[in-house]
Amino acid sequence: MTNVVKIRKGLNIHLKGKAEKVKSQVEMSDSFGLSPESFPGLKPKVLVREGDHVKAGEPLFADKSCQEVTFASPVSGIVTAVVRGDRRKVLNVVVKPDAEQEFADFGVKDVEAMTGSDVIAALLKAGLFGYINQLPYDVVTSPEHLPKAIFVSALRDKPLASDFEFELLGNENDFQTGLTALSKIAKTYLGIGRNQSSECLRRAKNVDVNVFDGPCPAGNVGVQINHLDPVNKGEVVWTVEPTAVIFFGRLFNSGKVNLKRTIAIAGSEVTEPVYADVLVGQKISSILKGRISDDSSHQRIINGNVLTGRKCTLDDYLDAHASEVTVIPEGDNADELLGWIMPRLKQYSTSRSYFSWLSGGKEYALDARVKGGERHMIMSGEYDKVIPMDIYPEFLVKAVIAGDIEKMEALGIYEVSPEDFALAEFVDSSKLELQSIIRRGLDMLRKENS
């Protein structure tokens, strides 16, 4: 019998612009870029030069701390640029795609006959191992840090998030192969939602299937780990995004690295919110072509989800882990008569400060304004209402701000990732950038323990 975990804390935010479950064609972009910033904790060593020709699946860069971990090119073509920022930080490795795509051949594998070591070796060779993260620290893992368990969450419940069941259609065999491969390494948990009915998810083989019933962030893999097998000091668990599981399955079933994924093009500023099949690293301009107004100066383009993605431009490239491209109003041209004094029937409030809460599940077109400046931290219990984890989130944030490593450890920082604080950041009266604060704390702890 499938285990059902009820989540009571959280918040579902209803936004306008959710993608309809139809696929639209997106043209191949004239360039593709793979960014080391898509892989937290990575210190990249570039393995190619401008003018080099690479096949899809051949490495573009590696992790300096573990050079076995490489990152595969999503397309075959000519390397046209290694884009660097301040202090020569690598921002993107850009490839101009060939008219006819060539794939590096890694050989078809029988996953059932493989050992955990074989699976790890195959993923390393194909440049896909870097799609596995680990807790603690929420960074790209290393083959040296073997996990006590592996967690995959197939439930995406953030506002405007893409529906993984829709992405799964036609990829069921590859997804199951990927799960079987991961189960060879360690016990693997698959988290799904109460309303997900796909037989591929409900009856997945070789994994421990758990149903999570409750509001966002029930789909956060960190929340699922906290309820099933919490991370203690000295322990490591691996987390894998469900699309990466499909990537792994394709590798073993076809012998090729195929980084095609189905993303949602969503947000109130998108003319027709739909799904599209794209490749990792595709140029954002090709994805949004004809879908937003020509004047994008008052629009916020987000590479990823509206809560956890990062601000980008049309010249940027799709993040490796992004399952959405979201466009919302910037809000820099919004004028409100009398401001907060008005009843604001069209404005959303978690504290019921506006009369709009009487509308129930009404959808809102929220913009990117913070609506207030950073102020002293208010100990109001707001975080506890939206973080369904057995931790003290407000005290943890204070410990990170103070740089108190002993308190950070005692308050559960080994169990969390920045995305676990995304909802808390949304409701925070103090207007603190909680995800950045938690990332800073994790980096501080990792440096201290290295």
Tab-separated table of N, CA, C and O in Angstrom, residues 67 105 107 138-139 177 188 236 250 254 281 307 312 331 341 350 371 385 396 398 405 417 427:
chain	number	residue	atom	x	y	z
A	67	GLN	N	37.244	16.462	-11.311
A	67	GLN	CA	37.237	16.622	-12.760
A	67	GLN	C	36.633	15.442	-13.506
A	67	GLN	O	36.483	15.482	-14.725
A	105	ASP	N	28.309	8.503	-29.148
A	105	ASP	CA	27.688	7.193	-28.898
A	105	ASP	C	28.291	6.576	-27.636
A	105	ASP	O	29.483	6.278	-27.589
A	107	GLY	N	26.721	3.839	-26.196
A	107	GLY	CA	26.310	2.441	-26.156
A	107	GLY	C	25.047	2.204	-25.347
A	107	GLY	O	24.882	2.763	-24.262
A	138	ASP	N	22.938	21.466	-0.824
A	138	ASP	CA	22.218	21.656	-2.078
A	138	ASP	C	23.167	22.084	-3.190
A	138	ASP	O	23.021	23.157	-3.788
A	139	VAL	N	24.147	21.240	-3.478
A	139	VAL	CA	25.133	21.499	-4.525
A	139	VAL	C	25.279	20.251	-5.385
A	139	VAL	O	24.788	19.167	-5.042
A	177	THR	N	13.364	3.540	-16.686
A	177	THR	CA	14.764	3.104	-16.799
A	177	THR	C	15.666	3.951	-15.914
A	177	THR	O	16.557	3.434	-15.236
A	188	THR	N	15.805	4.382	-3.442
A	188	THR	CA	15.295	5.554	-4.141
A	188	THR	C	13.829	5.790	-3.783
A	188	THR	O	13.009	4.867	-3.832
A	236	VAL	N	24.575	11.958	3.701
A	236	VAL	CA	24.382	12.557	2.375
A	236	VAL	C	23.195	11.874	1.706
A	236	VAL	O	23.066	10.649	1.749
A	250	ARG	N	17.105	7.911	-21.159
A	250	ARG	CA	17.410	7.996	-22.602
A	250	ARG	C	18.840	7.552	-22.887
A	250	ARG	O	19.115	6.900	-23.896
A	254	SER	N	19.160	4.508	-25.384
A	254	SER	CA	19.560	4.859	-26.755
A	254	SER	C	21.064	4.980	-26.944
A	254	SER	O	21.553	4.985	-28.078
A	281	GLY	N	19.612	24.841	-22.567
A	281	GLY	CA	20.527	25.834	-23.122
A	281	GLY	C	19.982	26.594	-24.305
A	281	GLY	O	20.709	27.394	-24.911
A	307	LEU	N	8.818	31.714	-8.338
A	307	LEU	CA	9.300	31.823	-6.961
A	307	LEU	C	10.801	31.593	-6.828
A	307	LEU	O	11.446	32.197	-5.972
A	312	CYS	N	16.204	37.178	-16.098
A	312	CYS	CA	17.044	37.026	-17.279
A	312	CYS	C	16.580	37.967	-18.375
A	312	CYS	O	15.591	38.698	-18.215
A	331	GLY	N	6.196	45.989	-13.056
A	331	GLY	CA	5.565	46.834	-12.043
A	331	GLY	C	6.185	48.202	-11.891
A	331	GLY	O	5.766	48.987	-11.044
A	341	ILE	N	-4.418	52.655	0.893
A	341	ILE	CA	-5.689	53.048	1.507
A	341	ILE	C	-6.870	52.422	0.762
A	341	ILE	O	-7.910	52.124	1.341
A	350	THR	N	-1.699	37.694	1.680
A	350	THR	CA	-1.744	36.482	2.505
A	350	THR	C	-2.302	36.773	3.890
A	350	THR	O	-2.762	35.873	4.586
A	371	LYS	N	7.214	45.988	-2.919
A	371	LYS	CA	6.206	46.741	-2.155
A	371	LYS	C	6.640	46.956	-0.714
A	371	LYS	O	5.974	46.553	0.239
A	385	LYS	N	4.180	29.108	9.091
A	385	LYS	CA	2.900	28.796	8.454
A	385	LYS	C	3.061	28.214	7.059
A	385	LYS	O	2.148	27.565	6.546
A	396	LEU	N	16.694	29.875	12.392
A	396	LEU	CA	17.747	29.459	11.470
A	396	LEU	C	18.219	30.627	10.623
A	396	LEU	O	19.422	30.823	10.429
A	398	LYS	N	18.096	33.780	11.389
A	398	LYS	CA	18.857	34.685	12.265
A	398	LYS	C	20.267	34.148	12.506
A	398	LYS	O	21.236	34.918	12.529
A	405	ILE	N	27.756	29.295	13.140
A	405	ILE	CA	27.728	27.970	12.520
A	405	ILE	C	27.158	26.914	13.457
A	405	ILE	O	26.386	26.041	13.031
A	417	SER	N	17.312	23.583	1.632
A	417	SER	CA	17.879	24.204	0.441
A	417	SER	C	17.190	25.555	0.276
A	417	SER	O	16.137	25.801	0.872
A	427	VAL	N	5.958	35.692	1.658
A	427	VAL	CA	5.062	36.227	2.691
A	427	VAL	C	5.792	37.101	3.706
A	427	VAL	O	5.142	37.706	4.575
